[in-house]
Coordinates of C-alpha atoms and ligand atoms in Angstrom, one line a residue:
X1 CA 0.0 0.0 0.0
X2 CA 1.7 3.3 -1.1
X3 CA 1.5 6.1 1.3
X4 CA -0.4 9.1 -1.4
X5 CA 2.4 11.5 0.9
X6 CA 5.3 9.2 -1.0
X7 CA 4.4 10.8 -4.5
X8 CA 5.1 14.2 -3.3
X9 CA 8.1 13.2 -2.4
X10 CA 10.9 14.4 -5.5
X11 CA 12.6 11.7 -7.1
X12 CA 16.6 10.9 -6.4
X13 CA 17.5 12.3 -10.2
X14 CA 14.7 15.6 -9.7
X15 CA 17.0 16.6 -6.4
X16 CA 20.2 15.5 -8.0
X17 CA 19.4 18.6 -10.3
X18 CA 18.7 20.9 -7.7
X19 CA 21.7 23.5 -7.0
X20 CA 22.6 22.3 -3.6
X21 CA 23.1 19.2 -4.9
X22 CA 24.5 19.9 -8.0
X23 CA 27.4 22.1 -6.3
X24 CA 28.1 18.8 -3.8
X25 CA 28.4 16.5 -6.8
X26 CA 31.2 19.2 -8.2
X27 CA 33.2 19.0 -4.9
X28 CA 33.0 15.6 -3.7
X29 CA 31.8 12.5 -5.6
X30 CA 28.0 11.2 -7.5
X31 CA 28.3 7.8 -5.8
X32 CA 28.6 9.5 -2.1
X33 CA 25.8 11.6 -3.0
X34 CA 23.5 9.4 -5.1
X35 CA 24.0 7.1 -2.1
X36 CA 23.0 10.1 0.6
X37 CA 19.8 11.2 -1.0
X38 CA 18.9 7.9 -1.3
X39 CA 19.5 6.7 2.4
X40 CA 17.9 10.1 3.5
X41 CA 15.0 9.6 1.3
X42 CA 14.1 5.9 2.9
X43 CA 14.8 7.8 6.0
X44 CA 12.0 10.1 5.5
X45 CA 10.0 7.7 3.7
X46 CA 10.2 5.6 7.1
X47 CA 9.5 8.9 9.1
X48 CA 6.4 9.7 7.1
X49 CA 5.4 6.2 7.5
X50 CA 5.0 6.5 11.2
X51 CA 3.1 9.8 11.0
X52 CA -0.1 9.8 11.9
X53 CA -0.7 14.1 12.0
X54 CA -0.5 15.3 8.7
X55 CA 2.8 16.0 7.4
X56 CA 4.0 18.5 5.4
X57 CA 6.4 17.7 2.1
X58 CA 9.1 20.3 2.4
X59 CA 9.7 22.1 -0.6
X60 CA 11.9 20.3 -3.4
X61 CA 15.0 23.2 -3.2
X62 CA 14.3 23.2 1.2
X63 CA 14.6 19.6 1.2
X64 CA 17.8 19.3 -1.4
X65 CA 19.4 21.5 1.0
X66 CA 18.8 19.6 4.3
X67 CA 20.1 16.4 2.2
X68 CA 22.9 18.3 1.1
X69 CA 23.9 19.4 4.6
X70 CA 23.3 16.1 6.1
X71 CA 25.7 14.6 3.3
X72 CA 27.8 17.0 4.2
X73 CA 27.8 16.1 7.9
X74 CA 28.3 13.0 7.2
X75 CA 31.1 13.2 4.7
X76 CA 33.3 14.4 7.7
X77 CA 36.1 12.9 8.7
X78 CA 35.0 11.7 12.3
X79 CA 38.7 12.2 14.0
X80 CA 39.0 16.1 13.5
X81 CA 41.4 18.1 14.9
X82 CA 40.0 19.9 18.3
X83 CA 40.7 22.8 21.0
X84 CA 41.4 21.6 24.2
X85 CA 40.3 23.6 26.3
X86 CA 39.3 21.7 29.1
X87 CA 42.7 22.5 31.0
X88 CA 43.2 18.7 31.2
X89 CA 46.9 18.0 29.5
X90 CA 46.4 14.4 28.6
X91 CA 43.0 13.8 27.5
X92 CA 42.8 10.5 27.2
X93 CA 39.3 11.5 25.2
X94 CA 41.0 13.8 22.9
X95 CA 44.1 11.5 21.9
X96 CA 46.4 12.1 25.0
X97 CA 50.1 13.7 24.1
X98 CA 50.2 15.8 20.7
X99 CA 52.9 15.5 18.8
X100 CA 56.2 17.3 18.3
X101 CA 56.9 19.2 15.2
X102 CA 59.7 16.8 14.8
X103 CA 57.9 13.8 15.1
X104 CA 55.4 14.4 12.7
X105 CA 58.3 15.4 9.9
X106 CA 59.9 12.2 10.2
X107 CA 56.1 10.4 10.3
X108 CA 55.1 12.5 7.0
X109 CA 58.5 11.8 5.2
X110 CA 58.1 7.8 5.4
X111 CA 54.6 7.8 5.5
X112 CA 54.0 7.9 1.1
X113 CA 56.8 5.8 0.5
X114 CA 58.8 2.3 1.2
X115 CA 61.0 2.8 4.2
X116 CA 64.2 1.2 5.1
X117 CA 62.3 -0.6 8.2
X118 CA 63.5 -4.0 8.2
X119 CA 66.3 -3.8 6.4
X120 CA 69.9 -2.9 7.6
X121 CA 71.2 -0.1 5.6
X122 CA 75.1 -1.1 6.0
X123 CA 74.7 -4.8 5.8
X124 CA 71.7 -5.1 3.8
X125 CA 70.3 -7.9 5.6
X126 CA 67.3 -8.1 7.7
X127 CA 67.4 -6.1 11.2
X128 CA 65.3 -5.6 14.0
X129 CA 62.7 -3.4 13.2
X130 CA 63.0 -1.6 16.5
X131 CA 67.0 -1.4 16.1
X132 CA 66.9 2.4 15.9
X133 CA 64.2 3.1 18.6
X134 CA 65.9 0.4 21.0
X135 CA 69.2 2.6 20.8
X136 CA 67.6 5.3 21.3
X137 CA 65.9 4.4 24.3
X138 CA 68.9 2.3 25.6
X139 CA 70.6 6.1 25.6
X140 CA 67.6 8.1 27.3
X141 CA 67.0 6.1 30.2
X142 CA 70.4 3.9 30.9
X143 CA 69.1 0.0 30.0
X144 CA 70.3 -2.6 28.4
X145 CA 68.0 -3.3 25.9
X146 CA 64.3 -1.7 25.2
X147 CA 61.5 -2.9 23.1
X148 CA 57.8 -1.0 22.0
X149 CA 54.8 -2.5 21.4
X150 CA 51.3 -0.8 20.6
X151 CA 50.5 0.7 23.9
X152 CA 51.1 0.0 27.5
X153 CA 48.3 -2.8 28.4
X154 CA 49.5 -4.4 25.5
X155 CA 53.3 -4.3 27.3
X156 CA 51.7 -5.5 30.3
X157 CA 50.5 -8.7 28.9
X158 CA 53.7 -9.5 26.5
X159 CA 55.8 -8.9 29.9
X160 CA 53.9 -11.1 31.7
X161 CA 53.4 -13.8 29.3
X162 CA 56.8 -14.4 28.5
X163 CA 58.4 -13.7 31.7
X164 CA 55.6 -15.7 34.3
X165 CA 53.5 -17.6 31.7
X166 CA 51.9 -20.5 33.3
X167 CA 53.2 -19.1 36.8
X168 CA 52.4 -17.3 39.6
X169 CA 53.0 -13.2 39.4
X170 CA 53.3 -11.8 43.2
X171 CA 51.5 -7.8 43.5
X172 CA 50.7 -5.8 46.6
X173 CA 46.6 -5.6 47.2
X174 CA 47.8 -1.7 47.1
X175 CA 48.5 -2.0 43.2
X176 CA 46.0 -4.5 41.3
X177 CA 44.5 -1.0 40.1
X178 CA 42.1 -0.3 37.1
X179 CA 42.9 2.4 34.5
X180 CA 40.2 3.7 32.3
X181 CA 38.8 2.0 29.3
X182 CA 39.0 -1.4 31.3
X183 CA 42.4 -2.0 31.5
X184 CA 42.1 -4.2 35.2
X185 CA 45.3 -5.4 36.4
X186 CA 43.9 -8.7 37.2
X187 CA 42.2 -9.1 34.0
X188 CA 45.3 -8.3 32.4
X189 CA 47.1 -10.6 34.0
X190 CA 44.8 -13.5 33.5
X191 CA 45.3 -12.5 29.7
X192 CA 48.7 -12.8 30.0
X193 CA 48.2 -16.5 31.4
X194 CA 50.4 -15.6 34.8
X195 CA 48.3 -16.3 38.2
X196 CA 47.8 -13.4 39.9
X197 CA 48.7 -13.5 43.6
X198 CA 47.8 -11.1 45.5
X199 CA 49.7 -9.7 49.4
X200 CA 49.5 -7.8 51.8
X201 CA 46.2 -5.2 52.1
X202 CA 44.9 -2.1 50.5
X203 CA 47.1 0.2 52.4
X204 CA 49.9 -2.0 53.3
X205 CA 52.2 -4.2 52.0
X206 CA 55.5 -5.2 53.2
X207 CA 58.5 -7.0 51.3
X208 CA 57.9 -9.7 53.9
X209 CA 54.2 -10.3 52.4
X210 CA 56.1 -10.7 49.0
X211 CA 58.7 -12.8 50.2
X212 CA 57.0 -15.2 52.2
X213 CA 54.4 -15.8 48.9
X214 CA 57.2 -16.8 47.0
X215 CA 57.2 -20.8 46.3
X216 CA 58.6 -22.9 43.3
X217 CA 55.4 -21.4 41.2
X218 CA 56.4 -18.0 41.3
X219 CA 57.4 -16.1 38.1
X220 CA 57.8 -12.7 38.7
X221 CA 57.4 -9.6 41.3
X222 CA 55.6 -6.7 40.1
X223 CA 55.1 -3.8 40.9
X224 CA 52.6 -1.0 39.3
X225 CA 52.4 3.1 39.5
X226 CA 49.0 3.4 41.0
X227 CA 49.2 6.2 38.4
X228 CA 45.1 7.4 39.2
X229 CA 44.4 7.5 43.0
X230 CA 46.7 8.0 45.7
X231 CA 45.9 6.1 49.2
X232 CA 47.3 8.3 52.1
X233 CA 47.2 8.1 55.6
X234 CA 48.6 4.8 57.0
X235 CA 50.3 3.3 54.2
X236 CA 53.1 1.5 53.1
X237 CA 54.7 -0.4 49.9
X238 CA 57.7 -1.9 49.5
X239 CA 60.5 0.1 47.6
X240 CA 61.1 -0.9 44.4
X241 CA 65.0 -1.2 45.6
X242 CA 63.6 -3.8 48.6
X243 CA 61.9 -5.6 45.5
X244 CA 64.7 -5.6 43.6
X245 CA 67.0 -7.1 46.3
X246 CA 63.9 -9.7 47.1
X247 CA 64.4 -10.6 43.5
X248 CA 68.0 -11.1 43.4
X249 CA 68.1 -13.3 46.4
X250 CA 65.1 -15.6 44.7
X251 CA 66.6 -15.9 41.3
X252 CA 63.0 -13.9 40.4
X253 CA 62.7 -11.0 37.6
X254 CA 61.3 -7.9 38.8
X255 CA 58.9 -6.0 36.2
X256 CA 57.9 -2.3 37.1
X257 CA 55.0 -0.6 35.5
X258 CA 55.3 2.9 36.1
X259 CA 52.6 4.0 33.8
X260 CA 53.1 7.3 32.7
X261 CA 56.6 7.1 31.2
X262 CA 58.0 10.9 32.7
X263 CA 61.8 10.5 31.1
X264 CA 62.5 14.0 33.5
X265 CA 61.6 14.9 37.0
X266 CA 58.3 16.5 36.9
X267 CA 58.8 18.4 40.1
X268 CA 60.2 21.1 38.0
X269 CA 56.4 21.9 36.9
X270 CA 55.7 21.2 40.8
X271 CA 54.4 18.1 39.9
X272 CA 55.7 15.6 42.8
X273 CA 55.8 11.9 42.8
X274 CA 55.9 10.5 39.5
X275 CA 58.6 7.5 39.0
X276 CA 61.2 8.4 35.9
X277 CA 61.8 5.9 33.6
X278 CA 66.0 6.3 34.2
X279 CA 65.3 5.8 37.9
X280 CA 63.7 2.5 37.6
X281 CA 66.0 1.3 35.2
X282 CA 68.7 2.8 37.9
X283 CA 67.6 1.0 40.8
X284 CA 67.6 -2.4 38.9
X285 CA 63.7 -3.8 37.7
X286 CA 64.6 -6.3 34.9
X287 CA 61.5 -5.1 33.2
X288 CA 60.2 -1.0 33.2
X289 CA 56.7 -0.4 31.5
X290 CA 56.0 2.7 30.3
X291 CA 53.1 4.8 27.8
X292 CA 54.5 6.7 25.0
X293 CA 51.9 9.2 24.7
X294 CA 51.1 9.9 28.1
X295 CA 54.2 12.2 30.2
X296 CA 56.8 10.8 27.5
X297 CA 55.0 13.5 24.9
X298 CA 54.7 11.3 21.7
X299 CA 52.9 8.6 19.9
X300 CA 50.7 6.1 21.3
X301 CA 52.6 2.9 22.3
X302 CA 53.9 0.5 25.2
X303 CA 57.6 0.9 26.2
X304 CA 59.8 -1.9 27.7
X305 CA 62.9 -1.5 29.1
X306 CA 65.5 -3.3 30.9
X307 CA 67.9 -6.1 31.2
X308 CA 69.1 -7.5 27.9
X309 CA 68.3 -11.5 29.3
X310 CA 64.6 -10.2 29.9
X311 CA 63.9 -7.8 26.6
X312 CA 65.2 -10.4 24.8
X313 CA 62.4 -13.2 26.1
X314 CA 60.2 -10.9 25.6
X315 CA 61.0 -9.9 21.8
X316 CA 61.1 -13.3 20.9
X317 CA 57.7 -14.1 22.4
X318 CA 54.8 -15.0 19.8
X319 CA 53.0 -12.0 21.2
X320 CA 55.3 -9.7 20.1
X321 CA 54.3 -10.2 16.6
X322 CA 51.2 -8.9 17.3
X323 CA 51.5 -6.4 19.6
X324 CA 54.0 -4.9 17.1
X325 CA 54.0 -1.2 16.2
X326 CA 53.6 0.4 12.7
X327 CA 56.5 2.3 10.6
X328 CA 54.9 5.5 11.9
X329 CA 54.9 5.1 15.6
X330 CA 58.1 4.3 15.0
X331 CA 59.6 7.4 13.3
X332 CA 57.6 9.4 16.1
X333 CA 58.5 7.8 19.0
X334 CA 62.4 8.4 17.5
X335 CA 62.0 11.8 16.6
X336 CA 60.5 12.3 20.1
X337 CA 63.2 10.5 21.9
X338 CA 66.1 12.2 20.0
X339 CA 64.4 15.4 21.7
X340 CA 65.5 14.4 25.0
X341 CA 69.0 13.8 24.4
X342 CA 68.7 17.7 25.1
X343 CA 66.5 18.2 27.7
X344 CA 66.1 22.2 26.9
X345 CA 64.8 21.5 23.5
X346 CA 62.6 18.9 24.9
X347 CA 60.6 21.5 27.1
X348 CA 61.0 23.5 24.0
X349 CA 59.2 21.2 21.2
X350 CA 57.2 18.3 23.4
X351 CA 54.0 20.2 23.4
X352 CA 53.3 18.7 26.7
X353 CA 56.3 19.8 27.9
X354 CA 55.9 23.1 26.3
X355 CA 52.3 23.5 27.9
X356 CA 52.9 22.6 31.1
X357 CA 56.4 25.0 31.0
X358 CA 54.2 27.9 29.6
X359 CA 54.5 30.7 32.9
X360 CA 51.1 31.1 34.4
X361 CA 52.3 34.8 33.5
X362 CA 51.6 34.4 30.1
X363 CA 48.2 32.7 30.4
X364 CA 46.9 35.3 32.6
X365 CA 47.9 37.9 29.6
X366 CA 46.3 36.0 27.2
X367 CA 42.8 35.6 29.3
X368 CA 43.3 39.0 30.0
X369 CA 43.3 39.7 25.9
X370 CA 40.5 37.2 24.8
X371 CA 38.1 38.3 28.3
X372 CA 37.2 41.3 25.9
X373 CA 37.2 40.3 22.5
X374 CA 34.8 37.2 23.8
X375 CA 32.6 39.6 26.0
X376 CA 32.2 41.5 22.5
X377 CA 29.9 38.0 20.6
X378 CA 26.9 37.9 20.1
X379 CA 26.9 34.7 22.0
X380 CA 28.2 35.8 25.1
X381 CA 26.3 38.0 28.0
X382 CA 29.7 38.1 30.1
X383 CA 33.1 37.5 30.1
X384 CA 36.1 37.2 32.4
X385 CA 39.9 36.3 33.1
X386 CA 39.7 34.0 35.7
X387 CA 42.8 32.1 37.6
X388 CA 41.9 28.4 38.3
X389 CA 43.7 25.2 38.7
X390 CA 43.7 22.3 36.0
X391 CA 45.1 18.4 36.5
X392 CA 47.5 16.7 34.0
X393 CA 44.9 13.7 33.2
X394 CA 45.5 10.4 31.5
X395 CA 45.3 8.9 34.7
X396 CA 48.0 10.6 36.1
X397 CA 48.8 12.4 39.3
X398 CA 45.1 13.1 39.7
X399 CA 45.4 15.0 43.2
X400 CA 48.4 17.6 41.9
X401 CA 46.9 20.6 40.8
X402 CA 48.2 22.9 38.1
X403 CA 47.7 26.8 38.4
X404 CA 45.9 28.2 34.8
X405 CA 44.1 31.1 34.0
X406 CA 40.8 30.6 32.0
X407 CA 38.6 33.0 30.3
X408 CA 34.7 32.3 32.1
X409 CA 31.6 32.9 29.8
X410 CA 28.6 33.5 30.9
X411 CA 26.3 32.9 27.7
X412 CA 23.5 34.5 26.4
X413 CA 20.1 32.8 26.2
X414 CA 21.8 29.4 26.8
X415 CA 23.0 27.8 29.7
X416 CA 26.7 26.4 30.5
X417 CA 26.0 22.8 29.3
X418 CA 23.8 24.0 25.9
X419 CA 26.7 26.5 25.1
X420 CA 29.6 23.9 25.7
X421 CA 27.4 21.5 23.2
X422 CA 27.8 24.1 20.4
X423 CA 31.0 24.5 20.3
X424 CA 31.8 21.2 20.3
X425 CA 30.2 20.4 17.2
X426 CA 31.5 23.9 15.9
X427 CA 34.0 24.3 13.8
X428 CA 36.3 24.1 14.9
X429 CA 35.7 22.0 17.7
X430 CA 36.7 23.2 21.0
X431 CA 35.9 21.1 24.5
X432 CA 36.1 23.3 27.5
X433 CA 34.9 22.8 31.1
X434 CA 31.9 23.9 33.2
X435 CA 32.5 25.4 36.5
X436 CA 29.7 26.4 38.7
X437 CA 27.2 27.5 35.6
X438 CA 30.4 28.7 33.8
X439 CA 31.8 27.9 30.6
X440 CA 35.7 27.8 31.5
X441 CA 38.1 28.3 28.2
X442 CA 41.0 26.9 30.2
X443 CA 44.0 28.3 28.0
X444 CA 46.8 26.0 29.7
X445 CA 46.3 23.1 27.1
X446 CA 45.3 25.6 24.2
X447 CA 48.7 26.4 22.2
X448 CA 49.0 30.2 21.8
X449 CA 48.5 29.8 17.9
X450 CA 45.2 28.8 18.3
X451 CA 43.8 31.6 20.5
X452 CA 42.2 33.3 17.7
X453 CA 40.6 30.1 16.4
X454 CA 39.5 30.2 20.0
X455 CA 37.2 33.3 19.7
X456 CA 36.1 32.9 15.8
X457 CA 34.4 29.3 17.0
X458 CA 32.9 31.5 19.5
X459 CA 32.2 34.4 17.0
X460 CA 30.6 31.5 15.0
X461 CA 27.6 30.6 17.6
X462 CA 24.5 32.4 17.1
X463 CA 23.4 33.8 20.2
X464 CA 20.7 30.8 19.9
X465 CA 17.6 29.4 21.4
X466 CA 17.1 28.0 23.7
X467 CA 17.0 23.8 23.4
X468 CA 13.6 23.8 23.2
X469 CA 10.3 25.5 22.9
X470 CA 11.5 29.1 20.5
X471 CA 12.6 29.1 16.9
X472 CA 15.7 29.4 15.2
X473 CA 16.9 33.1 15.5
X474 CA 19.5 33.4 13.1
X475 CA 22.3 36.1 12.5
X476 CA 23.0 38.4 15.1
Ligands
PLP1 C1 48.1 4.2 31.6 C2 48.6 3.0 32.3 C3 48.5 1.8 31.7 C4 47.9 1.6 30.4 O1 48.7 2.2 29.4 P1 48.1 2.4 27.9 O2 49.3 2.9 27.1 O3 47.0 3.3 28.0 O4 47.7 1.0 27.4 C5 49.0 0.7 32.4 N1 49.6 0.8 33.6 C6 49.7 2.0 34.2 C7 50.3 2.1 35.6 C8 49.2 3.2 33.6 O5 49.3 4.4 34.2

């Protein structure tokens, strides 16, 4: 039975002649459009279908423009470049560490072409694809050998697998922590095929606990950064040193998963407590795990470092293969490392580095600059420089606070949630943070250069409706 509202309905080919339509054809491609006006058009078949009031056919040019927009809308790449400004450094839901300029040179220069990955350039013969990376990362942190898989969960399991497979893996009740996106420690470790055993309580563990657990089963000691969530008060964990001296005397290998991966002490931002990589390494774990893109500043992957007997089980287990990383990471991670063989140029050209170095000064001037120019939109009732204090994120060192200065909107006609909405699906994007009714464009992870893309995506909101209940005001 033929709905009579179908007929008025144009045809694909009548709206493929309309001039919104036509224009799209000229800049993208007929089968992507063909193929949206026909999905939108069973769409609104489907919709008038359910109607019961009586509905209205827009008109033929109204509706090729609401196809054309939603092709359009579609037709977007769905990871787009966004403003941070939510204050949080590493935003684990906006892709964690950017990259250094350096990093993505070498990424774009091997990226088109074939690259001289597996192949030794002197010898000609096949070479460890991580040779270059592995030096470089023997150099930055002081190990024997170093190996890089696709992230740090990934690390986790290849670590465990081939140094406790089949065997018992002894952790403080203080560490068996959960990270976001469900990376559990214990499910992790049951992944890995190790048995987790678990000593000592929440709050304390002793090297005792650890000791007397040990039996012939036993494959490993970790330890792990509880990276998100501090336990204070009556405390205690054994020192990685005590560990590592626990190990020794057992003829056990000592992995140490430190999380974050800071290759530099981080109390220089005021930032207190985070293990470095070199330190580790220093006080003798046979295995340190470490993120790339989390305090390390570059590309997403899993670092292992440590003693050559260990790296070298590990390299050769069957998980390796597929845990490997790609040509890219590779070239990043490099370029990103070869940064810290000069530690001023690292704070120079890590953007995270460079972010969390930028003077509090100099953030304050800026607010104090884009307060007015903000206060001036039509979107905006109010506007004000505003000092505040920001975290570092990614699950790391979530009670240290870092001092920023924000701008805080007050907007017009909408409220703080409605007006955050629009400018994330603005263009471009920006994410900020709502503080007591506030919109709060926290500038400390927002790179100078894009301070004026800052206020044109504001500049670009109408000062809008309400949700619901009035129409559409437009202009302004
Ligand atoms: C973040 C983190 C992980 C997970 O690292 P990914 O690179 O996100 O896989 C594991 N262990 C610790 C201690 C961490 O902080």
């Amino acid at each position: 039975m033929s709905n009579p509202l179908f007929r008025s309905i144009p045809s694909v080919n009548d709206l493929l002649e309309t001039q919104p339509l036509r224009d799209l054809v000229d800049r993208a491609n007929r089968t992507v459009v063909v193929r949206g006006v026909r999905t939108f058009l069973d769409k609104l078949r489907d919709e008038v279908k359910q109607t019961t009031q009586n509905w209205q056919v827009p008109s033929p040019a109204d509706l090729a423009q609401t196809i054309a927009d939603w092709i359009r809308e579609e037709e977007r790449p769905t990871l787009r470049p966004v403003i941070n400004a939510t204050g949080i450094l590493l935003h684990t839901g906006l892709g964690r560490a950017p990259l250094a300029e350096e990093a993505i040179r070498d990424m774009s220069a091997i990226a088109g072409g074939y690259t001289s990955l597996e192949v030794d350039l002197e010898t000609g013969e096949r070479s460890q694809r991580v040779q270059a990376v592995e030096r470089l990362l023997r150099h930055v942190t002081g190990a024997e050998a170093a190996a890089v898989v696709n992230n740090n969960a990934g690390a986790t399991v290849l670590a465990l697998a081939a140094l406790a497979g089949g065997r018992e893996v002894i952790v403080s009740r203080g560490h068996l922590i959960e990270i976001g996106g469900n990376f559990r420690l214990p499910e992790v470790m049951s992944a890995s095929g190790a048995t987790l055993r678990e000593v000592g309580t929440t709050n304390k563990t002793r090297i005792a606990d650890f000791a007397t657990a040990i039996d012939e089963s036993t494959g490993a000691l970790l330890k792990v950064h509880p990276s998100n969530y501090v336990i204070s008060g009556f405390t205690e964990q054994p020192t990685l040193a005590e560990l590592v001296a626990l190990g020794k005397e057992r003829g056990l290998p000592v992995i140490d998963d430190i999380g974050s991966g800071a290759l530099l002490d981080f109390q220089r931002f005021g930032l207190a407590g985070e293990p470095i990589a070199q330190e580790s390494v220093a006080a003798g774990a046979d295995v340190v795990l470490f993120s790339g893109d989390k305090l390390l500043g570059g590309p997403q992957c899993g670092i292992l470092v440590g003693r050559r007997e260990s790296i070298d089980k590990i390299s050769k287990h069957p998980l390796m293969r597929a845990l490997r990383v790609d040509k890219l990471t590779l070239a990043a991670l490099a370029a990103t490392l070869r940064l810290y063989e000069d530690e001023s140029r690292a704070l120079r050209s890590i953007p995270l580095l460079a972010l969390l170095s930028a003077p509090v000064d100099n953030l304050r001037n800026r607010a104090e600059r884009l307060a007015p120019q903000l206060a001036a939109l039509p979107a905006v009732a109010a506007a004000e420089p505003v000092s505040d204090e920001t975290f570092l994120g990614g699950g790391a060192l979530p009670t240290q606070v870092i001092p920023t200065w924000c701008v805080a909107l007050n907007p017009a006609r909408r409220n703080a949630t409605e007006f955050a909405a629009a400018l994330r699906v603005g263009s471009p994007s920006v994410f900020v943070r709502i503080k007591e009714q506030r919109v709060m464009l926290d500038l400390r992870a927002v790179f100078p250069g894009q301070d004026q893309a800052l206020v044109e995506a504001v500049a670009a909101l109408t000062p809008a409706e309400r949700a619901q209940g009035e129409s559409a005001e437009v202009g302004g």
